[in-house]
């Protein structure tokens, strides 16, 4: 039996966290013994860790104290972080996996000698959203962390291609594995009854943060309402920009149009009943929420950014828009105006969802760990 250590940031309500939980729930227990280490011991999915996964704890029980964040930008800070993870990780593993860029790959780079094989995941287009640079002492420092890995996994071809433009890494280290999606779980959870929709219904699910650009959706909604479109938008998620977006809704006089549900452990009934699923992000890797919408046959409208573009294949499986509020509104209006187009993209969503077979994805993962 192979002994595996997985390192991740936290188990908050993001797409990568949902994918990790599904991966842990579907891993072959007869072949793999898995330890899980978190950087931050928090998140709505903590109680979903399967009982056969050995959660060995976290580096920080809450947020990292400010002074530790500050010194982490300095050389002494990285020495401190190296000491912390090496204090926690005592044994030797067949494989260590850091399941995300940023913090997980950095901490992983301090313990590569504790495994026979080292694998890391990249969930985003780092060329266009290089948020992880703040965790390292420059591009060279981040590059060295990736050079220590035996395999680097990307959730989309675009994420891989743009990574190679940012870093010079040998191509034989780079593989693409689409995120595993538990289709049967999603379909079953979507059966939960909720109130029927009365207007043209739009749904957006995800962390309310700068990257997701909920303000673009609010501005598009204002344009549609001014065209006398009878719409309603369900927002399922929470995050650091929640208050700002809710205030923007109020100042745009759209309180009757938007309903903020907060974080929902089961967003699927809302996605299923919607006429359109929207994703207004500035950057994506391989957006799990689009995959989930497709599984439920919900037409998708998304900004034309890397991961969404890969999934919708240049408007073949959904509508891609430019990054302007007007462009996003125009995309929604196409579906609002045409029942036939909604039916077309419902069929195309279900057709595309066949690529999200969790068994195929797990087989690919087994080969590299």
XYZ file of C-alpha atoms in Angstrom, residues 67 87 141 367:
4
model
C 3.968 39.340 12.233
C 8.381 19.678 12.750
C 12.263 31.494 -5.691
C -0.705 6.805 -12.537
